[in-house]
Tab-separated table of C-alpha atoms (C1' of nucleotides) in Angstrom:
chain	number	residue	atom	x	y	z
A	1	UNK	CA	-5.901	42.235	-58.223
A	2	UNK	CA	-2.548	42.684	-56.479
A	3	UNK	CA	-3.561	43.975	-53.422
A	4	UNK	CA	-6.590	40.960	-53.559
A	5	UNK	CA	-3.895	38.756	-54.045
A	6	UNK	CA	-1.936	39.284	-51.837
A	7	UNK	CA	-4.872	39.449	-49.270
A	8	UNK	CA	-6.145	36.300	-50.115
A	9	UNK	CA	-2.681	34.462	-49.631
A	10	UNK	CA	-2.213	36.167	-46.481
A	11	UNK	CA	-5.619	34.705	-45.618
A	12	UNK	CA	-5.317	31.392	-46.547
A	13	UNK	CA	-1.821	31.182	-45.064
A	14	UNK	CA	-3.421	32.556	-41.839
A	15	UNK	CA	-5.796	29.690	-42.312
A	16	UNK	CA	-3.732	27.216	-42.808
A	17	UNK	CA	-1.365	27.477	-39.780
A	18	UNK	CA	-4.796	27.709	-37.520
A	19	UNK	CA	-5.886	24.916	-39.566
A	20	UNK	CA	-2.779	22.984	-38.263
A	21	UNK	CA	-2.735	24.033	-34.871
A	22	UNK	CA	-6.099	22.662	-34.600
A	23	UNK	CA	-5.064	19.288	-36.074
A	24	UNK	CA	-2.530	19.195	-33.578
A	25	UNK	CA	-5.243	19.823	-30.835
A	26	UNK	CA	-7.414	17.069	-32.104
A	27	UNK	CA	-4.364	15.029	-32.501
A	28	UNK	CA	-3.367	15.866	-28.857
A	29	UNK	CA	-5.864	17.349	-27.004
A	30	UNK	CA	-4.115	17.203	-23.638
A	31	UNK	CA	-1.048	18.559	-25.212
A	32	UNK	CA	-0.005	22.564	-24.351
A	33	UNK	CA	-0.565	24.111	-27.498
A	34	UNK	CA	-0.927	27.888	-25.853
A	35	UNK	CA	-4.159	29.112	-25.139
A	36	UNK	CA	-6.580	28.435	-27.911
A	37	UNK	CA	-9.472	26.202	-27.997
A	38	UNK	CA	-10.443	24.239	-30.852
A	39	UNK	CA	-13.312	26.657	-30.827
A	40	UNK	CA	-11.071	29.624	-31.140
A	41	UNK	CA	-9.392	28.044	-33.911
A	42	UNK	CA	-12.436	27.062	-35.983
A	43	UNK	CA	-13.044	30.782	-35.510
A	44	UNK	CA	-10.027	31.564	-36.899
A	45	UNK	CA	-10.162	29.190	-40.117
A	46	UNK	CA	-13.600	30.001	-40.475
A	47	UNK	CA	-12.818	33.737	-40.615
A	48	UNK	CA	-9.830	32.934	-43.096
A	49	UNK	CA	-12.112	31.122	-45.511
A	50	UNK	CA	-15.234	34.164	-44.891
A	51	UNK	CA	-12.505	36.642	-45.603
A	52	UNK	CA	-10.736	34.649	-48.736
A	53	UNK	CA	-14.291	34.086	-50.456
A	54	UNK	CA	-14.600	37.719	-50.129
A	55	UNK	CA	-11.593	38.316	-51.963
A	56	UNK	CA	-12.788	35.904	-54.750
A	57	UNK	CA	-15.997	37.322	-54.545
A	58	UNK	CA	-14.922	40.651	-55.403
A	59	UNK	CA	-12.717	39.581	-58.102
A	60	UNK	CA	-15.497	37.687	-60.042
A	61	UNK	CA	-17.441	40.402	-59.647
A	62	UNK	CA	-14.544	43.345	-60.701
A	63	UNK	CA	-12.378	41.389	-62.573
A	64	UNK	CA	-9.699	43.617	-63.515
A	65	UNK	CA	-10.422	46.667	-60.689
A	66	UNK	CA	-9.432	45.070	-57.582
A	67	UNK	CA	-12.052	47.302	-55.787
A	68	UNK	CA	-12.277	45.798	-52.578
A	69	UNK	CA	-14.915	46.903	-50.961
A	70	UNK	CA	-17.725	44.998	-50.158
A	71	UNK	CA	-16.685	45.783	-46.414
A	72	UNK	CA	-18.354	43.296	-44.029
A	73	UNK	CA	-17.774	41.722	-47.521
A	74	UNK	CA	-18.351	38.783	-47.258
A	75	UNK	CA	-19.423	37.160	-50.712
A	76	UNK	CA	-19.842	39.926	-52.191
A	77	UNK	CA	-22.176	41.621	-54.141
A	78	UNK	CA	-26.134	41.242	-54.790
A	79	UNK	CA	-26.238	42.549	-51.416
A	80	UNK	CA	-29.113	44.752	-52.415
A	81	UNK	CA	-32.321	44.499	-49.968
A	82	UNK	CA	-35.134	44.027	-51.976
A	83	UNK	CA	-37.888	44.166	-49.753
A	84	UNK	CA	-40.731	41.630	-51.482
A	85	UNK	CA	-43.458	43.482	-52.135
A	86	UNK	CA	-46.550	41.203	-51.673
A	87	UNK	CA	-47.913	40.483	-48.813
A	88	UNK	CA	-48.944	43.045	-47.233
A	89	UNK	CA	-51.633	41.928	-44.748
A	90	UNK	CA	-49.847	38.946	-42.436
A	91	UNK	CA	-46.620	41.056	-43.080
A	92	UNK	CA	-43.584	38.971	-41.599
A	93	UNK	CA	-44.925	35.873	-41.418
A	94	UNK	CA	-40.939	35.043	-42.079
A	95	UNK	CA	-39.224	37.956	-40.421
A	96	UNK	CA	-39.333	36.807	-37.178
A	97	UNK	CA	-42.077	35.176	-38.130
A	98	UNK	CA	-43.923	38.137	-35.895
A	99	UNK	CA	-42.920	36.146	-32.716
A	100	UNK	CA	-44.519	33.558	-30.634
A	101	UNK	CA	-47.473	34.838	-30.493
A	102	UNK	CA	-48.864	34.294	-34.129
A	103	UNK	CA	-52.187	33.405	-35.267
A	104	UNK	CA	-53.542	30.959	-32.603
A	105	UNK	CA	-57.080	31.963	-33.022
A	106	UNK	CA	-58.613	30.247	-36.394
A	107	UNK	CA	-55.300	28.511	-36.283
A	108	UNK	CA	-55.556	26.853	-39.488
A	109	UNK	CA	-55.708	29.593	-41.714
A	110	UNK	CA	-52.305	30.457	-43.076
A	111	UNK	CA	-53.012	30.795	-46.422
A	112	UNK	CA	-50.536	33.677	-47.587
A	113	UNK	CA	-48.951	34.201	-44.003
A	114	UNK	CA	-46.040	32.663	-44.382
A	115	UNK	CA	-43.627	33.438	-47.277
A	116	UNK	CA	-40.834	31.091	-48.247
A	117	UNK	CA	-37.715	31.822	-47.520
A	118	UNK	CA	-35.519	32.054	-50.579
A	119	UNK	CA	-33.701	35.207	-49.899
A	120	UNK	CA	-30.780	34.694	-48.846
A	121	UNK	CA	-27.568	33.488	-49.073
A	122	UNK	CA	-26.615	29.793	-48.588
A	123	UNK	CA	-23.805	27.999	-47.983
A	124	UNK	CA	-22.564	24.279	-47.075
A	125	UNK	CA	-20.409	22.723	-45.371
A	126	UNK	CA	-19.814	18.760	-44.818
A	127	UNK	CA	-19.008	17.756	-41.346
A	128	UNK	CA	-19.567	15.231	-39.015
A	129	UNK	CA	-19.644	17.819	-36.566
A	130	UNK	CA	-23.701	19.879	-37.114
A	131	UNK	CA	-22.694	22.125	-34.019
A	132	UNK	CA	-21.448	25.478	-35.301
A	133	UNK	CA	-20.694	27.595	-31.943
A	134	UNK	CA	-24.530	28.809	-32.864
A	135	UNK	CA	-27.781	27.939	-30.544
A	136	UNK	CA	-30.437	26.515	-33.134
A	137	UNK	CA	-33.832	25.271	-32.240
A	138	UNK	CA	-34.990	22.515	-34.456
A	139	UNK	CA	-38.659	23.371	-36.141
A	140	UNK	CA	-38.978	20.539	-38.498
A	141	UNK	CA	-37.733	17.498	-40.873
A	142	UNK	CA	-38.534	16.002	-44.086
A	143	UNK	CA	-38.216	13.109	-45.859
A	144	UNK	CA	-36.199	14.188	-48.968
A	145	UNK	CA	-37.143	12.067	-52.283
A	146	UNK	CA	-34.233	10.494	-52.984
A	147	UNK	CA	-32.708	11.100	-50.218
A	148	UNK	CA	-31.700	8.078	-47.462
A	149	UNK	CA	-32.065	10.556	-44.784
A	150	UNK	CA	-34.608	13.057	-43.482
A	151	UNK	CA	-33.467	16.481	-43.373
A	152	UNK	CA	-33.587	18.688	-40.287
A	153	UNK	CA	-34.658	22.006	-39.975
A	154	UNK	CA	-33.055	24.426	-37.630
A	155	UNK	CA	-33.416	27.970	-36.769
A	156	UNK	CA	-32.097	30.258	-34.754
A	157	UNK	CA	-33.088	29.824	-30.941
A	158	UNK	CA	-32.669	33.634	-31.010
A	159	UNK	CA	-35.408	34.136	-33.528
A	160	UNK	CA	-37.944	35.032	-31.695
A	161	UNK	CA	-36.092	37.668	-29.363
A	162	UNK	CA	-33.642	39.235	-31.130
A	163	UNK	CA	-35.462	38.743	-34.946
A	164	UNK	CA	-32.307	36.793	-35.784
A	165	UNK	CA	-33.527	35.235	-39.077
A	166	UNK	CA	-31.087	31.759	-39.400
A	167	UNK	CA	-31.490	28.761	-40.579
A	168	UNK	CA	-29.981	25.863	-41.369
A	169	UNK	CA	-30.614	22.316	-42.623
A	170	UNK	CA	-28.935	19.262	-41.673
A	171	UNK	CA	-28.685	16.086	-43.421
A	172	UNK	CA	-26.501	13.180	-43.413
A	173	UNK	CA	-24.634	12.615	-46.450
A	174	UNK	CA	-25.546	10.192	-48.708
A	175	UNK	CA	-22.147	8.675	-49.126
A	176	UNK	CA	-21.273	8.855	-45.825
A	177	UNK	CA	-23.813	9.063	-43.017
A	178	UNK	CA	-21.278	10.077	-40.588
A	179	UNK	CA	-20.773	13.537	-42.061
A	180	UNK	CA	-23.598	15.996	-42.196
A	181	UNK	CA	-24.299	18.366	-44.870
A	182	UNK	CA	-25.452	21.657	-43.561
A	183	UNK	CA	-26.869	24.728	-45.373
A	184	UNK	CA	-27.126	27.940	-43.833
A	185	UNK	CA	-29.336	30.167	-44.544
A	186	UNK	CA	-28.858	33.650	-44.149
A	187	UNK	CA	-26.928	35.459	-41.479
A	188	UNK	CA	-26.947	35.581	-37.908
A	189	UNK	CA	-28.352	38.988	-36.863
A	190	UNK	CA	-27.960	38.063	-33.382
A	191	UNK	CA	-25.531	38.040	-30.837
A	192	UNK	CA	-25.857	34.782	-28.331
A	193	UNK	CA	-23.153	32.481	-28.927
A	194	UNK	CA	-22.870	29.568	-27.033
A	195	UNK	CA	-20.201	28.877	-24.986
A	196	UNK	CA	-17.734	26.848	-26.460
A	197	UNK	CA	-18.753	23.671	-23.747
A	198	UNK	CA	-22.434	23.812	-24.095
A	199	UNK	CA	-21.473	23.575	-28.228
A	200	UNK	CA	-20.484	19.931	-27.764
A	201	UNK	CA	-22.658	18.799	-25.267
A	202	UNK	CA	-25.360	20.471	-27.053
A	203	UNK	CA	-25.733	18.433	-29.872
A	204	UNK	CA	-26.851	15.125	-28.918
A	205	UNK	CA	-30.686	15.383	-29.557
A	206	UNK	CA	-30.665	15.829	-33.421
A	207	UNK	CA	-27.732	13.243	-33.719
A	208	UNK	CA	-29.218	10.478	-31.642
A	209	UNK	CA	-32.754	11.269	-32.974
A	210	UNK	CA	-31.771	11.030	-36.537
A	211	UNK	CA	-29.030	8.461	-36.233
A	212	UNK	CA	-30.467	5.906	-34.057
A	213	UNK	CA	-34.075	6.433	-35.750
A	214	UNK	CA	-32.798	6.304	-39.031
A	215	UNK	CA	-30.489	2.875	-38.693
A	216	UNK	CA	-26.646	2.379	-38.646
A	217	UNK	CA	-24.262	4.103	-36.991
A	218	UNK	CA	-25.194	4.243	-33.451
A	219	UNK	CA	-24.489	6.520	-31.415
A	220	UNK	CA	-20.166	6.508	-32.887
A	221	UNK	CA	-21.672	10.201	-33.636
A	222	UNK	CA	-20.945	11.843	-30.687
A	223	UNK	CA	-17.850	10.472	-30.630
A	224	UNK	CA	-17.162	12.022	-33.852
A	225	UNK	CA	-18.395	14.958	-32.495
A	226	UNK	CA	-16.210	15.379	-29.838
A	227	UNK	CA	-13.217	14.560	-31.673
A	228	UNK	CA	-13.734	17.116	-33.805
A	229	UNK	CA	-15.831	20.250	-34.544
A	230	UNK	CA	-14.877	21.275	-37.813
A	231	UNK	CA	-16.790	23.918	-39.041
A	232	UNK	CA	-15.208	24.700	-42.603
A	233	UNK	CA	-17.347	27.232	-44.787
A	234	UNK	CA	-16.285	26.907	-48.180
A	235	UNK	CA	-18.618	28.521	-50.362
A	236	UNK	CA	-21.485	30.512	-49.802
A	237	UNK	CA	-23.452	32.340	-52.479
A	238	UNK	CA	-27.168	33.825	-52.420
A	239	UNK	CA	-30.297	33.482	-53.609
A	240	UNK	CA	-30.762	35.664	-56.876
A	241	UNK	CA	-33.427	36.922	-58.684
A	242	UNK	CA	-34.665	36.156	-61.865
A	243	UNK	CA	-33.082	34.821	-65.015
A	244	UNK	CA	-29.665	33.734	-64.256
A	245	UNK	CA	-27.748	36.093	-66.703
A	246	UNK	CA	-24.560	34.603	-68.105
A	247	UNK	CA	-22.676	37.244	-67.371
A	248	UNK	CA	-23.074	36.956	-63.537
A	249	UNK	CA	-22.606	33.209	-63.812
A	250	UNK	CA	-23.252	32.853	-60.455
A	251	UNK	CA	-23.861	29.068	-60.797
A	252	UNK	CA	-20.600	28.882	-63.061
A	253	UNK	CA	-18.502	30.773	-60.992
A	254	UNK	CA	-19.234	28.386	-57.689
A	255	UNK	CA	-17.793	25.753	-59.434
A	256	UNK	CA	-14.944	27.374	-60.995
A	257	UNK	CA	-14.173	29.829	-58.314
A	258	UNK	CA	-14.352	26.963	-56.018
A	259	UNK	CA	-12.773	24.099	-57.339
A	260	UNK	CA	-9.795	26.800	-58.343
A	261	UNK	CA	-9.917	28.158	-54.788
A	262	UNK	CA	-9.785	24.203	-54.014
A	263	UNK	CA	-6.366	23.541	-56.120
A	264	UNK	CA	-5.015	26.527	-54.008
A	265	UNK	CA	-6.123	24.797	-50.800
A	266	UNK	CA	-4.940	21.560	-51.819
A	267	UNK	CA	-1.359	22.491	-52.127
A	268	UNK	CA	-1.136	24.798	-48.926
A	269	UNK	CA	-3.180	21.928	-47.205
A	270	UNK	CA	-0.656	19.000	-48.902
A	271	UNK	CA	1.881	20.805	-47.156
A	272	UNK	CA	1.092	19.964	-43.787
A	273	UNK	CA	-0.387	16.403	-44.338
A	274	UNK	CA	-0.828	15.362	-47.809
A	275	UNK	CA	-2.190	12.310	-47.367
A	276	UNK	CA	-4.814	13.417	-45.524
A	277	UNK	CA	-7.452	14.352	-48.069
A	278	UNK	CA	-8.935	13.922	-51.340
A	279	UNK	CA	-10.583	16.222	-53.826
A	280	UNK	CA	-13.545	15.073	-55.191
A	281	UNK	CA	-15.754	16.882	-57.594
A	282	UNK	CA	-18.528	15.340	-58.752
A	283	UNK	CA	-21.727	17.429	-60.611
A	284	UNK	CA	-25.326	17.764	-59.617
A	285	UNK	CA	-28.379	16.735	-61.714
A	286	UNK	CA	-30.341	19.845	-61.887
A	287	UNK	CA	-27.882	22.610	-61.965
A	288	UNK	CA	-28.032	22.830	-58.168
A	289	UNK	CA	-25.802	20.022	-56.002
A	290	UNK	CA	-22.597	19.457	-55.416
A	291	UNK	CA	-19.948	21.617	-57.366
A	292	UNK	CA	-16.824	20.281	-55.334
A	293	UNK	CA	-15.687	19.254	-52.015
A	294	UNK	CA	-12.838	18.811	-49.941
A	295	UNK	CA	-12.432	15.932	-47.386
A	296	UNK	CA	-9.544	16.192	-45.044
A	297	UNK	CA	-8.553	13.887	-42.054
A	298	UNK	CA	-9.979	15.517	-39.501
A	299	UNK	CA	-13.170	15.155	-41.018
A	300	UNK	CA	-13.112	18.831	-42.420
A	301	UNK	CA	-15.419	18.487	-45.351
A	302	UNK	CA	-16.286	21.220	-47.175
A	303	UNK	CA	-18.537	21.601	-50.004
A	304	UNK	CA	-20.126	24.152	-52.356
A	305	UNK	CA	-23.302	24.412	-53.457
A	306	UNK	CA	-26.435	25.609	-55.181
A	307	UNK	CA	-27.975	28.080	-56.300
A	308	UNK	CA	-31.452	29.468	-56.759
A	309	UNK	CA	-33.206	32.206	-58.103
A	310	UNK	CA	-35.212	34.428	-56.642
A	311	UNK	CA	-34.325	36.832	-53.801
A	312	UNK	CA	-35.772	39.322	-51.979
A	313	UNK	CA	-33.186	40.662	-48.981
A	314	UNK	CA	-34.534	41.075	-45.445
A	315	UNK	CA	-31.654	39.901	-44.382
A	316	UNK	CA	-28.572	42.326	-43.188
A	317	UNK	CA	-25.032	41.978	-45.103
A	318	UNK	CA	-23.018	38.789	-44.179
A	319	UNK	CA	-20.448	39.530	-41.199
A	320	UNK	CA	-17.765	38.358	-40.953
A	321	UNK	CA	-18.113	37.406	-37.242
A	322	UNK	CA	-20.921	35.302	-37.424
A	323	UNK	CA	-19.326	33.034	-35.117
B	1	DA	C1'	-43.929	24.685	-15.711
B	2	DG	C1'	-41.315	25.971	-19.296
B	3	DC	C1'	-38.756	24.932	-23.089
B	4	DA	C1'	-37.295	21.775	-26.939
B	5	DT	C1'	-38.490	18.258	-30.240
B	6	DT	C1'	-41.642	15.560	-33.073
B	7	DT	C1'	-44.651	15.185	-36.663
B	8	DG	C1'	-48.600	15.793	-39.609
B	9	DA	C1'	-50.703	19.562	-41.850
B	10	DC	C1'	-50.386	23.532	-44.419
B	11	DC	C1'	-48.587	26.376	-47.942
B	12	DC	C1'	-45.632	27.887	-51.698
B	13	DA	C1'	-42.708	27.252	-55.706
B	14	DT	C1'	-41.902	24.678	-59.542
C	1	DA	C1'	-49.411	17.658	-58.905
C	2	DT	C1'	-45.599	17.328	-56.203
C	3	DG	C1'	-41.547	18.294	-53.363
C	4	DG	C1'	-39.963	20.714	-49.843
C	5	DG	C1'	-40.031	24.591	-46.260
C	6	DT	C1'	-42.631	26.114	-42.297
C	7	DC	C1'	-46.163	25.990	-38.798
C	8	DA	C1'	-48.081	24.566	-34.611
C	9	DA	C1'	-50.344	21.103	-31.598
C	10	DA	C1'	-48.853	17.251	-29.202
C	11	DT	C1'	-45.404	15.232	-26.778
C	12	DG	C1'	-41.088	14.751	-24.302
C	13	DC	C1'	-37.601	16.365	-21.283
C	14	DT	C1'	-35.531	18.741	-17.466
DNA sequence: AGCATTTGACCCAT
DNA sequence: ATGGGTCAAATGCT
């Protein structure tokens, strides 16, 4: 654990001073602050946080050998492909989804050609920035019971040509329609990025649709955008299989892991403006929901999450880079 | 025209 | 049976 240690401090230190820089962009974005863009620095805090939860990762999952493999790491473990068996006929109905040109002729028949998704890992993040550096096409919304707001449906725009299998789902928040709650859903396996300008512009459609369709805060969302584009990852965990054994207490360890990562964040991020955020932890219903989050001024929210069961790996190990 | 979004239908998991 | 994830035709936008 010492070596893990000390990478993880060295990580969230590394974090931390991006984080700052970037509040001092936000705070002055004219200002000379060297060459980095707010982009560049999400990057960089984003990275801190993929490479931290990798540390934690692998000490939940070796406690006592501080083994740190898990190269491209990321969140360690249940990394293991397991390929799905059924199926076989309509094959990738969900890898790729066997590209554009599916089943047009009898259309409606899809009955077993298209297999949920489920397989990979998740993560949130709470932001009232939804653009993530990443091009996403949206394919769908729902009405969520319970739920004020619809939730949005995104995957990757590079889906179809490069098999990239993304997703992610955007809703408002409950408490605070001006954030958005976004789950990702397995990795990027592409490598488009957009350009840090198109990023902000980008956005508009899914804000304005949702926002001004779904009452209250006009269009104050873009302006939130701009301001900021906060793209914390806090947690991220997969989908497993099966019974939930105690003894990987994946569930468990999300909340513990997290909320102790969070009492580590709080006092390196209470060093550079303590008044700026608030801890809240709050716990889901059904054993998925909420497990912490983190609010900070610059409307960094981040959030863990959820679990579910099954899993069946198509998808590649997480990089680090995925931004 | 080509691409993105909308939206109801379809399908799967629970 | 129901909620929610995905599909795909219709529609909108550039």
């Amino acid at each position: 654990m010492g070596s893990n240690h000390k990478r993880l401090i060295k990580e969230l230190v590394e974090g931390k001073k991006t984080a700052a820089e970037l509040q001092m962009l936000l705070h002055k974005p004219f200002g000379d602050h060297g060459s980095a863009s707010a982009e560049e620095l999400v990057v960089k805090i984003m990275t801190s946080f993929t490479e931290s939860l990798s540390v934690l990762a692998a000490e939940k999952k070796n406690p006592g050998d501080g083994h740190e493999d898990h190269q491209s790491g990321a969140f360690g473990e249940v990394y293991q492909i397991k390929p799905e068996p059924s199926h076989s006929h309509c094959d990738d109905r969900s890898s790729g989804d066997s590209g554009e040109s599916r089943k047009v002729q009898g259309s409606k028949d899809r009955r077993g050609c298209y297999k949920r998704r489920k397989t990979s890992q998740s993560w949130t993040t709470i932001s009232s920035a939804i653009e993530d550096g990443r091009a996403w096409r949206k394919y769908g919304q729902k009405e969520i019971l319970n739920a004020p707001y619809p939730r949005a449906y995104f995957r990757c725009t590079r889906k179809y040509d490069q098999g990239c299998r993304a997703t992610k789902q955007v809703q408002q928040v409950q408490d605070n329609p001006r954030l958005y709650q976004t789950t990702y859903i397995g990795q990027h396996t592409c490598k488009s990025m957009v350009p840090p300008q198109m990023i902000i512009g980008s956005s508009d459609h899914w804000e304005s649709q949702t926002v001004s369709s779904e009452s209250e805060t006009p269009n104050k969302q873009n302006h939130d955008f701009l301001g900021s584009s906060a793209i914390p990852i806090v947690k991220q965990e997969e989908y497993k299989e099966g019974t939930p054994t105690p003894s990987d207490l994946t569930d468990n360890l999300s909340s513990l892991e997290t909320n102790h990562l969070w009492s580590d964040f709080k006092d390196d991020f209470a060093l550079c403006d303590p008044a700026a955020m608030c801890v809240s932890t709050k716990m889901g219903s059904d054993n998925e929901d909420v497990v912490s989050n983190m609010y900070l001024d610059m409307d960094f929210v981040v959030k863990s999450i959820d679990f579910d069961r099954d899993f069946n790996f198509d998808e590649v190990e997480f990089p680090k880079n995925s931004l």
